[in-house]
PDB file of C-alpha atoms and ligand atoms in Angstrom:
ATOM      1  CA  UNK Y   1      -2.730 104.065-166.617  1.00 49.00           C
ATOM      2  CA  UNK Y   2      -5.748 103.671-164.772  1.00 52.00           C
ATOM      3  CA  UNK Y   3      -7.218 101.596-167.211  1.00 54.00           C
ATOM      4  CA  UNK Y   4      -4.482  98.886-167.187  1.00 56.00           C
ATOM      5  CA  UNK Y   5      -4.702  99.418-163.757  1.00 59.00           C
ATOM      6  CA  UNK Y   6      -8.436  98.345-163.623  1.00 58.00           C
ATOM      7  CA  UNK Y   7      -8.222  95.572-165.988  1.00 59.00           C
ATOM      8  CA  UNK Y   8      -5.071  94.037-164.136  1.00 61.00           C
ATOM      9  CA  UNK Y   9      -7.241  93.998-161.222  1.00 61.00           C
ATOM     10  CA  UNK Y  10     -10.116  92.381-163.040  1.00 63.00           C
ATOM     11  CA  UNK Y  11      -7.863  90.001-164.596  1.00 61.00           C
ATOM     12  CA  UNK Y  12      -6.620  89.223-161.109  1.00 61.00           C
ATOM     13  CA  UNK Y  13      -9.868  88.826-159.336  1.00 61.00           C
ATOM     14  CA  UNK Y  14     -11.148  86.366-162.247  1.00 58.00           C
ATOM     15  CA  UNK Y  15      -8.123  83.972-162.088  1.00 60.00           C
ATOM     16  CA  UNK Y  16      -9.035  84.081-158.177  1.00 58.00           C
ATOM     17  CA  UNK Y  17     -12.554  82.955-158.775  1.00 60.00           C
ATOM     18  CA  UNK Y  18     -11.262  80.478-161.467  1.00 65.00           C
ATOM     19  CA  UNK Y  19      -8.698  78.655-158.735  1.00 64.00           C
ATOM     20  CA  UNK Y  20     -11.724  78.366-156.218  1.00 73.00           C
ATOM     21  CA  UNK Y  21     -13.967  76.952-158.835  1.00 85.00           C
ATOM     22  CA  UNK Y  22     -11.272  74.435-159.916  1.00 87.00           C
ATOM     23  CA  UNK Y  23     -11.272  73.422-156.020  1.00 89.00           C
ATOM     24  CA  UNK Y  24     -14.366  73.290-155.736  1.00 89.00           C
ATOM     25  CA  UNK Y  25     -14.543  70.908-159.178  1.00 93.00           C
ATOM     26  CA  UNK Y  26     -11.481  68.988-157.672  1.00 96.00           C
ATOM     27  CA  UNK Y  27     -13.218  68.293-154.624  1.00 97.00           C
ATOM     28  CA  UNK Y  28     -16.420  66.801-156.348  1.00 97.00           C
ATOM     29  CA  UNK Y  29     -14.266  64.196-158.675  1.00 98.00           C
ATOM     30  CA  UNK Y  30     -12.237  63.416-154.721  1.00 98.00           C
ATOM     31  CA  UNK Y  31     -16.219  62.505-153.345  1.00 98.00           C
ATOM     32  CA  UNK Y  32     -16.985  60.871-156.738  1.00 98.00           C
ATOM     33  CA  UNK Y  33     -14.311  58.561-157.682  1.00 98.00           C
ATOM     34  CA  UNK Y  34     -13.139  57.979-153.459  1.00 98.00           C
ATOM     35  CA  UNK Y  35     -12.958  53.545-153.934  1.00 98.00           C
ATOM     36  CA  UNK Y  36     -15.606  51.456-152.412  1.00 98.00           C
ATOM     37  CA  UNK Y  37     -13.363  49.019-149.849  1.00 98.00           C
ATOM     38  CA  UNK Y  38     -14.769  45.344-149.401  1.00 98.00           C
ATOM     39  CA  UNK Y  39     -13.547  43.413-146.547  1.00 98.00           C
ATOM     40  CA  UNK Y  40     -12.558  39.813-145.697  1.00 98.00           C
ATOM     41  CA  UNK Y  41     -15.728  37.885-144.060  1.00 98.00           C
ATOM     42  CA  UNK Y  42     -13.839  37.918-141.004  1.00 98.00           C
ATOM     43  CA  UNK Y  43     -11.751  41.246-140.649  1.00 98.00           C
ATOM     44  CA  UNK Y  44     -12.558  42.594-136.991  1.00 98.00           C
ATOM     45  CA  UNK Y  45     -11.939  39.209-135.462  1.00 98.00           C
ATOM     46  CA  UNK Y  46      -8.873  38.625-133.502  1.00 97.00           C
ATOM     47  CA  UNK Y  47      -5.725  40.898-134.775  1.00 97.00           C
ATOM     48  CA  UNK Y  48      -7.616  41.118-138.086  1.00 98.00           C
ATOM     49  CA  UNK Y  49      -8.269  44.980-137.576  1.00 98.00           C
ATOM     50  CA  UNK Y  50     -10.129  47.765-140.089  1.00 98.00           C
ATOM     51  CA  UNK Y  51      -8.643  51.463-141.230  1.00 98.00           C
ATOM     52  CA  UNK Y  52      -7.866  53.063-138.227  1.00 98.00           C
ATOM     53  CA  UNK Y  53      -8.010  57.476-137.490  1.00 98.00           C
ATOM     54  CA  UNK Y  54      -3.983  57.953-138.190  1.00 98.00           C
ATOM     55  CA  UNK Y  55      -4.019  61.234-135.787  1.00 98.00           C
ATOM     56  CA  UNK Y  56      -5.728  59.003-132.690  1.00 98.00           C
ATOM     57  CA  UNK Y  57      -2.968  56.546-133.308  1.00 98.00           C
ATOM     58  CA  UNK Y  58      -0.591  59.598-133.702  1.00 98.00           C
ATOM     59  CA  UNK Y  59      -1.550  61.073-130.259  1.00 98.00           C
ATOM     60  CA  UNK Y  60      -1.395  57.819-128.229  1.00 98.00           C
ATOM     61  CA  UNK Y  61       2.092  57.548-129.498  1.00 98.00           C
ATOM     62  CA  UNK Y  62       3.378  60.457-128.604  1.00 97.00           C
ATOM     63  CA  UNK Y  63       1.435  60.736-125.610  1.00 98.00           C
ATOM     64  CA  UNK Y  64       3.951  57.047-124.451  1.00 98.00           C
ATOM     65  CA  UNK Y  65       1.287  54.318-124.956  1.00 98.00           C
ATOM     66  CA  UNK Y  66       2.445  52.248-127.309  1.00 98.00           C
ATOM     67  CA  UNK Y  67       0.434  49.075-126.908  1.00 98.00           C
ATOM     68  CA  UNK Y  68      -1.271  47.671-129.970  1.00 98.00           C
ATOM     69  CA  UNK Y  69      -3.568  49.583-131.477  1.00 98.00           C
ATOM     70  CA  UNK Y  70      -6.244  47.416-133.881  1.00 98.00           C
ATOM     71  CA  UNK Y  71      -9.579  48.792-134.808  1.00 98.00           C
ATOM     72  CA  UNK Y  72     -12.169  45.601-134.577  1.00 98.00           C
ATOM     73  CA  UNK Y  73     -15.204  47.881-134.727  1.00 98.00           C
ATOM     74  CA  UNK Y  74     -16.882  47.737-137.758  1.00 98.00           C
ATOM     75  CA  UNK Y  75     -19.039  50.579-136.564  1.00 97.00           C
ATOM     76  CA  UNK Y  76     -16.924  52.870-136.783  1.00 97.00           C
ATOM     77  CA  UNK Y  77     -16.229  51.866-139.920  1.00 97.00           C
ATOM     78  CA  UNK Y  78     -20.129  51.928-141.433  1.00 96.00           C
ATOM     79  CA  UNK Y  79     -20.750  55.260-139.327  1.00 95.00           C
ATOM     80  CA  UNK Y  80     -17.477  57.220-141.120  1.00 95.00           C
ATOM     81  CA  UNK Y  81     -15.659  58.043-138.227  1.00 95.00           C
ATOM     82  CA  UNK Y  82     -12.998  56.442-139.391  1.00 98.00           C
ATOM     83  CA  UNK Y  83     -10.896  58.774-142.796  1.00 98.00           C
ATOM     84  CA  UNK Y  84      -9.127  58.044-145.552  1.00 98.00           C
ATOM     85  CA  UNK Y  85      -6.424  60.436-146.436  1.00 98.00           C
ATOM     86  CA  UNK Y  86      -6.586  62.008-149.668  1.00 98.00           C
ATOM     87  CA  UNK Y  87      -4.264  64.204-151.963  1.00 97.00           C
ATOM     88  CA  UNK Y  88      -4.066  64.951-155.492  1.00 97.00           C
ATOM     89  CA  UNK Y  89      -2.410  66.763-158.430  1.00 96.00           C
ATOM     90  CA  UNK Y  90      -3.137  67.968-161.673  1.00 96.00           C
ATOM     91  CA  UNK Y  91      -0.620  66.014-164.174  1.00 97.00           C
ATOM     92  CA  UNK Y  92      -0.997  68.238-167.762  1.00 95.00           C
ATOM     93  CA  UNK Y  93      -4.687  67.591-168.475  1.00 96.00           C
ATOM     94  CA  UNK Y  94      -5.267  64.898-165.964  1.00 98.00           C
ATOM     95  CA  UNK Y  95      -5.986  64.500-162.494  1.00 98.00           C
ATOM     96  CA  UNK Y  96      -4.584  61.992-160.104  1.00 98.00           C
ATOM     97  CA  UNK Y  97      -6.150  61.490-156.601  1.00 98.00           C
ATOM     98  CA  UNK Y  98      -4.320  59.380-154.101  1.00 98.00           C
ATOM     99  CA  UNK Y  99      -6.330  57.531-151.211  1.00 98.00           C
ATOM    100  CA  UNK Y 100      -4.556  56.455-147.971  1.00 98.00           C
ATOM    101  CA  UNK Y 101      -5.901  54.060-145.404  1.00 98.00           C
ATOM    102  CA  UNK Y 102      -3.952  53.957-141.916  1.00 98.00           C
ATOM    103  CA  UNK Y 103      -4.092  50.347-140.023  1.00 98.00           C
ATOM    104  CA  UNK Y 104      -2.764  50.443-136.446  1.00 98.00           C
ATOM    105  CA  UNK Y 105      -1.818  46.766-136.431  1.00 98.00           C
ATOM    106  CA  UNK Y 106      -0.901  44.029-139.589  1.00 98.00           C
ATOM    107  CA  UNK Y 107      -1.169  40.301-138.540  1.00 97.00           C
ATOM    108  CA  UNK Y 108       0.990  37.727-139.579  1.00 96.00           C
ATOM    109  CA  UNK Y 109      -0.149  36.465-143.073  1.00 93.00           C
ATOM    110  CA  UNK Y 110       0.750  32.611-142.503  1.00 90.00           C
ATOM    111  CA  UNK Y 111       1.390  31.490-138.920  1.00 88.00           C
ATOM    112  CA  UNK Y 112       4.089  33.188-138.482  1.00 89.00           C
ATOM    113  CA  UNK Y 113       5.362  36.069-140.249  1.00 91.00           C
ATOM    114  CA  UNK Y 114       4.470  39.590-141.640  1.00 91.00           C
ATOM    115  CA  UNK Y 115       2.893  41.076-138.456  1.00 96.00           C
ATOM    116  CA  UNK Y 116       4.066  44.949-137.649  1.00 97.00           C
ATOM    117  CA  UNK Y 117       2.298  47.975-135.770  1.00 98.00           C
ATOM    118  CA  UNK Y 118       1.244  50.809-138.047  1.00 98.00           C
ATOM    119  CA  UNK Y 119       0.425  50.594-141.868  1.00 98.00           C
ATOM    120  CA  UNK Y 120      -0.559  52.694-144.824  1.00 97.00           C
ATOM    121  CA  UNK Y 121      -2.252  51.485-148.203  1.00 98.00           C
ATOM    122  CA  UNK Y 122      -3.216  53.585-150.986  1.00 98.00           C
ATOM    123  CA  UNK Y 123      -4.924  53.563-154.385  1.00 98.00           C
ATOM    124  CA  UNK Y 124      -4.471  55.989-156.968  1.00 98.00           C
ATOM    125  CA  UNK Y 125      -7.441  57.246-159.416  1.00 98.00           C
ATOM    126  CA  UNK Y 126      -6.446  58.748-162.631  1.00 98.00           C
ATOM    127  CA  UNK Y 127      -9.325  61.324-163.984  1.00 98.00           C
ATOM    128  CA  UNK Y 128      -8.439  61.953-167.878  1.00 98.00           C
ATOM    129  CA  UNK Y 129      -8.904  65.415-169.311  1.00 97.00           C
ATOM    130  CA  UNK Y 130     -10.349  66.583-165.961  1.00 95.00           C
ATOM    131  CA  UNK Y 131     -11.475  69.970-166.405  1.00 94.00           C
ATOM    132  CA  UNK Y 132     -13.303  69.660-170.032  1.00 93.00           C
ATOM    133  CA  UNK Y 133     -14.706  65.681-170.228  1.00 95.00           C
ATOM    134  CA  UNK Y 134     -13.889  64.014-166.837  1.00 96.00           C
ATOM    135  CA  UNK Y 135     -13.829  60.354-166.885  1.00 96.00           C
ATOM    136  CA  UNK Y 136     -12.201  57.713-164.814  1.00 98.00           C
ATOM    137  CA  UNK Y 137      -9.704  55.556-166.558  1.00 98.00           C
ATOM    138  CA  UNK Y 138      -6.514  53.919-164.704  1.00 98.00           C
ATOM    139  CA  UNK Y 139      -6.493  52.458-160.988  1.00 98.00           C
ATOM    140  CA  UNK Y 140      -3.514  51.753-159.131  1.00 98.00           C
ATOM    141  CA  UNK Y 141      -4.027  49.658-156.083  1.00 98.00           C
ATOM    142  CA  UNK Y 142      -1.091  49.235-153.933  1.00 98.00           C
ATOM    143  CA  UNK Y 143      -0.277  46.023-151.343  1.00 94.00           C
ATOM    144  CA  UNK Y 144       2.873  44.910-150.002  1.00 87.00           C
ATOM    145  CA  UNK Y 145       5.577  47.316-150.772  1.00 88.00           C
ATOM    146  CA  UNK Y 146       4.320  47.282-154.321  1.00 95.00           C
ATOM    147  CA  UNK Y 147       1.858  48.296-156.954  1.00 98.00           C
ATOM    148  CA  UNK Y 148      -0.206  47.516-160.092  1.00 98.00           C
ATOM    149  CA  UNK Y 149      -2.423  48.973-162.216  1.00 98.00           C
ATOM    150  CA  UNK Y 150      -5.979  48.233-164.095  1.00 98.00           C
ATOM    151  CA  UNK Y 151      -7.378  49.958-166.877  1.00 98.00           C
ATOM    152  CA  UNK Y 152     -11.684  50.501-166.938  1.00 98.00           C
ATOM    153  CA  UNK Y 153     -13.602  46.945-167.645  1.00 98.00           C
ATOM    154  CA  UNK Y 154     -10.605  45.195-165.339  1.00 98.00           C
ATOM    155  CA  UNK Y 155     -11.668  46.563-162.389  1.00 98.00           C
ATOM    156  CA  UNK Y 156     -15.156  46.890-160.536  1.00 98.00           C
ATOM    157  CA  UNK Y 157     -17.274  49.888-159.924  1.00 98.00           C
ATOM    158  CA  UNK Y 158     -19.575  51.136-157.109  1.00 98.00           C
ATOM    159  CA  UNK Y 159     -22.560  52.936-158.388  1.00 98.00           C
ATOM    160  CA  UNK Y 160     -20.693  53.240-161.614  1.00 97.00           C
ATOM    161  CA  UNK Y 161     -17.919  55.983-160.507  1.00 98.00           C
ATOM    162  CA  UNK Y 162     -16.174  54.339-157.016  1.00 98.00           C
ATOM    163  CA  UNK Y 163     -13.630  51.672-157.886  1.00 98.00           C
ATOM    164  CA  UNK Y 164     -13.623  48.519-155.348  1.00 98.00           C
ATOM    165  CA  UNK Y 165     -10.797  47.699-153.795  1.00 98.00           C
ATOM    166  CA  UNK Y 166     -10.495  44.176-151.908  1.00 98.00           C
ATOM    167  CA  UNK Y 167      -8.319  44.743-148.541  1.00 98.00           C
ATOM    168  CA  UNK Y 168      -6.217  41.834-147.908  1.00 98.00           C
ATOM    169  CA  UNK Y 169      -7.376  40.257-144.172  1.00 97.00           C
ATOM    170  CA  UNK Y 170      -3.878  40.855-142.697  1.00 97.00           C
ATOM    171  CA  UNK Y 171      -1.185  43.027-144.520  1.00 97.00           C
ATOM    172  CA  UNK Y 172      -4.308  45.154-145.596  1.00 98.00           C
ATOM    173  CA  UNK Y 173      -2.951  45.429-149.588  1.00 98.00           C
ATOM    174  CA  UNK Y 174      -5.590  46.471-151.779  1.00 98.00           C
ATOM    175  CA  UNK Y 175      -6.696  43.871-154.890  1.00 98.00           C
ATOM    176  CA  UNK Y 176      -9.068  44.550-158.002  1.00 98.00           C
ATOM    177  CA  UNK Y 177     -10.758  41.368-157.303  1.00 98.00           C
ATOM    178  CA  UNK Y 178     -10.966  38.737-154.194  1.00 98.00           C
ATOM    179  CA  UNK Y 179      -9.589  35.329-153.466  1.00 98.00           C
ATOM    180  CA  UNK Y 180      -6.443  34.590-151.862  1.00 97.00           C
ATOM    181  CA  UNK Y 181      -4.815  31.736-150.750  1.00 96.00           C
ATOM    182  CA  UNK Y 182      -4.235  32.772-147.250  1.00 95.00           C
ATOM    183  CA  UNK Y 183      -0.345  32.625-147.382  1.00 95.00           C
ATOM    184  CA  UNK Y 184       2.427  35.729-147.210  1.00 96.00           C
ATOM    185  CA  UNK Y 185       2.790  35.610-151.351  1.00 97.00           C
ATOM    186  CA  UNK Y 186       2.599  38.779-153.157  1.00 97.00           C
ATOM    187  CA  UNK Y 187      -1.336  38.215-154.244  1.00 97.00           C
ATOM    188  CA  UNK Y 188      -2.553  35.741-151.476  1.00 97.00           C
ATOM    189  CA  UNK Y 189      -3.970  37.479-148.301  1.00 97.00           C
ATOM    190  CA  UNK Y 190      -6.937  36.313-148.237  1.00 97.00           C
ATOM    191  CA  UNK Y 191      -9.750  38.634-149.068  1.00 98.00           C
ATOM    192  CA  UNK Y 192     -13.389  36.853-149.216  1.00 98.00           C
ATOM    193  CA  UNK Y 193     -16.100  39.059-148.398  1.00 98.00           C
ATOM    194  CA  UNK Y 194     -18.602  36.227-148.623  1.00 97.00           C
ATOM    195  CA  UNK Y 195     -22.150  36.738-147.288  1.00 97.00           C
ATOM    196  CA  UNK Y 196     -20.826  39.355-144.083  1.00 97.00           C
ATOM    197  CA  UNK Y 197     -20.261  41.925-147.072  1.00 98.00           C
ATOM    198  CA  UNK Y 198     -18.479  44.546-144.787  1.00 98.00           C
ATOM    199  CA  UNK Y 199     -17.620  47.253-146.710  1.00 98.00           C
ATOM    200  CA  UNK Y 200     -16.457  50.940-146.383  1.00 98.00           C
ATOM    201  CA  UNK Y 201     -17.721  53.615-148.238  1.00 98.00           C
ATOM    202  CA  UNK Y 202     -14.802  56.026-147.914  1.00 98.00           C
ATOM    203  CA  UNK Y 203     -16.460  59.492-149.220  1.00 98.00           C
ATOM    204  CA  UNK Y 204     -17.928  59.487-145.787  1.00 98.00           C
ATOM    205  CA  UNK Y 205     -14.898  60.739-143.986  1.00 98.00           C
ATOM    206  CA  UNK Y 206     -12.628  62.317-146.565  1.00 98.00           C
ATOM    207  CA  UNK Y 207      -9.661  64.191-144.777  1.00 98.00           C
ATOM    208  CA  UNK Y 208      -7.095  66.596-147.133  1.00 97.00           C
ATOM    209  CA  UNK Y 209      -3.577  65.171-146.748  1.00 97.00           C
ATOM    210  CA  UNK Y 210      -1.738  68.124-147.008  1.00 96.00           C
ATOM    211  CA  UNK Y 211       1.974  70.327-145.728  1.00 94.00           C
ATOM    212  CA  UNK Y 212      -0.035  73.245-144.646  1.00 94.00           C
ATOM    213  CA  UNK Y 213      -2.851  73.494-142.436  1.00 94.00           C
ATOM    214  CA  UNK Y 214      -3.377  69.362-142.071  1.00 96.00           C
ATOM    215  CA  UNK Y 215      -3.760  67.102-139.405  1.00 97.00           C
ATOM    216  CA  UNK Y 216      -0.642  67.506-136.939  1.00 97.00           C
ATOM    217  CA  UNK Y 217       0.513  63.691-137.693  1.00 98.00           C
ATOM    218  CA  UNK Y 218       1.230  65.012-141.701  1.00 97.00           C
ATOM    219  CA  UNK Y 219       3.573  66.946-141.239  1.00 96.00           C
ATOM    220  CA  UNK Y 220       5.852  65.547-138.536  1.00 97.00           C
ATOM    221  CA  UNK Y 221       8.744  64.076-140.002  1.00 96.00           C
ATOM    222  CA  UNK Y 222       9.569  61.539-136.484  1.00 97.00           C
ATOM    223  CA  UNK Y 223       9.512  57.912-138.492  1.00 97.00           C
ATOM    224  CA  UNK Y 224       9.567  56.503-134.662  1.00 97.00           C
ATOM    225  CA  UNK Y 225       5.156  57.399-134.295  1.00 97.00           C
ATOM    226  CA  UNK Y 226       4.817  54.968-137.375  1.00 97.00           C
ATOM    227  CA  UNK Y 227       6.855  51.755-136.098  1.00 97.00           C
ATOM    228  CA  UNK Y 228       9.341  53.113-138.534  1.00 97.00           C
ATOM    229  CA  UNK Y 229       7.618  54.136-141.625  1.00 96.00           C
ATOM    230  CA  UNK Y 230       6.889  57.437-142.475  1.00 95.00           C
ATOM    231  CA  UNK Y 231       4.028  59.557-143.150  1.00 95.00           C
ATOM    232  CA  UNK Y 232       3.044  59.642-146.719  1.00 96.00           C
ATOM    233  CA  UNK Y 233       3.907  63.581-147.637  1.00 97.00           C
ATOM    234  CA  UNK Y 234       7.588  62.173-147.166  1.00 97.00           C
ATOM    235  CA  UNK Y 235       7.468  58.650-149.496  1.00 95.00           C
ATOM    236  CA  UNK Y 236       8.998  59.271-152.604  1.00 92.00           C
ATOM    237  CA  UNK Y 237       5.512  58.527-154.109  1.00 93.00           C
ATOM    238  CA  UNK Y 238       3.926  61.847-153.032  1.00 95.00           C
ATOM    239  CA  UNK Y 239       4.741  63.580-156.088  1.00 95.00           C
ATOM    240  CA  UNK Y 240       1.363  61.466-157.721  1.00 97.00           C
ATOM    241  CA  UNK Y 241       2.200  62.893-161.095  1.00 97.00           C
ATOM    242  CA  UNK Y 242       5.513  60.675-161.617  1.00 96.00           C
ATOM    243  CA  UNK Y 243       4.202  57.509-160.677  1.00 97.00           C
ATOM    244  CA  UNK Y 244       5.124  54.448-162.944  1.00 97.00           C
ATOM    245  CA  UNK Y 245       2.001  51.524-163.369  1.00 98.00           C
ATOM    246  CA  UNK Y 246       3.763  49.118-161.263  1.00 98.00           C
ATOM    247  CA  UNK Y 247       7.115  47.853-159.228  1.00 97.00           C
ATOM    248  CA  UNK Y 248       8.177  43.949-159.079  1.00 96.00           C
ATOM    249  CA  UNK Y 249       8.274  41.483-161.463  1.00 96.00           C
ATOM    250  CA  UNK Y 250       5.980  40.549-164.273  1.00 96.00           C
ATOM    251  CA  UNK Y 251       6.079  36.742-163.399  1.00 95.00           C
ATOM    252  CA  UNK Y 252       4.241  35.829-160.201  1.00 95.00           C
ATOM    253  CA  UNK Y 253       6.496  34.648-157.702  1.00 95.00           C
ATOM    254  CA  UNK Y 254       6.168  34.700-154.246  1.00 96.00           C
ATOM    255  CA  UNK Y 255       7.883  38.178-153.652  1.00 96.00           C
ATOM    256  CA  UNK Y 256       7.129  41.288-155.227  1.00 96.00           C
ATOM    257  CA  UNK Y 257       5.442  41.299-158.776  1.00 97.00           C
ATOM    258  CA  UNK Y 258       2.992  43.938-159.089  1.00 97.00           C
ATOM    259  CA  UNK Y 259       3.752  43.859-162.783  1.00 98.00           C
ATOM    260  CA  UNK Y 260       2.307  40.641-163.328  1.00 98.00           C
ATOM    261  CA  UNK Y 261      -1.185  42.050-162.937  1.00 98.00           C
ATOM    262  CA  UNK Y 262      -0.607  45.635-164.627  1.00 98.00           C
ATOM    263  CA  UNK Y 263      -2.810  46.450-167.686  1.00 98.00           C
ATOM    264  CA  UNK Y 264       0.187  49.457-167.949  1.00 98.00           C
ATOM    265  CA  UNK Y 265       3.043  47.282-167.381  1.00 97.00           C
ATOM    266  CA  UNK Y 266       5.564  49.468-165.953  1.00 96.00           C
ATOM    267  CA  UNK Y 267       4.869  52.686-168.207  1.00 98.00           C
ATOM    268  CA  UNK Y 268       4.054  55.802-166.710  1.00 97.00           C
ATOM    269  CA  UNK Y 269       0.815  56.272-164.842  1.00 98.00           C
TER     270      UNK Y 269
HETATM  271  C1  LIG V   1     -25.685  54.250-154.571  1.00 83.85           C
HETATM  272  O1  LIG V   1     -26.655  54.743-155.478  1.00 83.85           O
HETATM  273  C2  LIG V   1     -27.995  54.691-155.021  1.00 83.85           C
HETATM  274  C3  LIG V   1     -28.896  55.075-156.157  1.00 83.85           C
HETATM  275  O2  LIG V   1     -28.532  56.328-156.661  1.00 83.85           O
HETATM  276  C4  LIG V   1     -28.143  55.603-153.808  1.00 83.85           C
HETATM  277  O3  LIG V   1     -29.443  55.555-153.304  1.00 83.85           O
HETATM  278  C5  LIG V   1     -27.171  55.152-152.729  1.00 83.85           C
HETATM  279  O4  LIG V   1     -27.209  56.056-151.645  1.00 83.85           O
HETATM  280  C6  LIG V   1     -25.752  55.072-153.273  1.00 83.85           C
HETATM  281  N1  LIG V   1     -24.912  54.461-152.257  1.00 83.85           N
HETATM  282  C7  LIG V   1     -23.942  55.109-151.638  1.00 83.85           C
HETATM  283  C8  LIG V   1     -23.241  54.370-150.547  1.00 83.85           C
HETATM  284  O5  LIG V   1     -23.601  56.242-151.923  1.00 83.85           O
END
């Protein structure tokens, strides 16, 4: 009796010590594959703002000011105090990491149209066969109220294990590669990093996005703090396990058409 005893205990204490080495492991491949961002030549001018802290923007909400909140400081940009929002889930062998930016203001993306307060972007990093022979393979970058994603060789890499992301200069979508035609078309914010090269290297400030024990913003369900949008534990995306490669249509037209630039088409990330 005692002996079962004991070796239910041991069992116990090594599964323990087995879940904090697997967080600990999680953690590293968060810092190691968090995406390189590369910024239009002339984000921080005008309403053209960078990522902005999500629980700042949170607590002037609540607290009733609800002027227009647009971070033009690349400072705080290069000197991480400004996150990005992370959380991830094993999927069967893999591992999929989700990144979240916050913007406190959009422009308009032609001369008119597509500005809004509050905004969140993501990009999603699979990790194959994470716990025996980790390796990076798909990246989903997300713009617009759509998706797409690249397999490795169609997307760049930071230092060989960040991906770069291009932020669109207005609506703030993420892109595998720059250009842009400067108009409100699915793939043509303009994102030209030119000889400015501003840049955020996001493993600086990496904050757990999580329903227990987070930031106070996570959690609280009130759409009305986020111009209507809600925070990302409550998009249908959050489950990061049953995400599909992209949404919209796999001609490019003006509106949605993530698929159109999907190595994946629309099979299951
Ligand atoms: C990129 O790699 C170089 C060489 O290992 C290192 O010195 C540098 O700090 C890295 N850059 C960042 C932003 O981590």
């Amino acid at each position: 009796m005692k002996g079962v005893c004991v070796v239910g205990l041991s069992l116990l204490f090594l599964a323990l010590v087995d879940l904090g080495s697997a967080e600990a492991d999680i953690m590293q491949l968060v810092i190691d594959h968090a995406p390189y961002l590369r910024f239009d030549l002339k984000q921080g001018e005008g309403n053209l703002c960078f990522p902005h802290n999500a629980q700042e923007f949170y607590e002037a909400r609540k607290g009733g000011d609800w002027s227009r909140k647009c971070n033009r400081d690349y400072d705080s940009v290069t000197r991480g105090s400004i996150p990005t929002y992370w959380h991830a889930n094993t999927c069967g062998y893999h591992l999929h990491i989700a990144y979240w930016n916050f913007y406190g203001y959009n422009d308009d993306c032609d001369c008119c149209s597509g500005e809004r307060d509050a905004w969140w972007e993501f990009i999603v990093v699979k990790i194959r066969d994470w716990t025996l022979n980790p390796r990076m393979h798909e990246v989903m970058f997300g713009q617009k109220k759509g998706w797409y994603t690249r397999i490795p060789g169609h997307y760049e890499t930071f230092n060989t294990t960040h991906p770069v992301a291009y932020v669109g200069k207005s609506n703030h979508g993420t892109y595998h590669d720059d250009g842009g035609t400067g108009t409100c078309c699915y793939y043509e914010d303009f994102r030209n990093p030119g000889s400015a090269d501003k840049h955020m290297v996001t493993w600086d400030n990496l904050i757990h996005l999580r329903e227990e024990e987070g930031e106070d913003w996570m959690t609280d369900p009130n759409t009305d703090w986020w111009h209507g949008l809600q925070s990302p534990i409550f998009r249908d995306d959050w489950d990061v396990c049953g995400l599909m490669g992209c949404t919209g249509s796999s001609l490019q037209v003006c509106g949605t058409c993530g698929c159109h630039k999907s190595d994946i088409g629309e099979d299951p990330f």
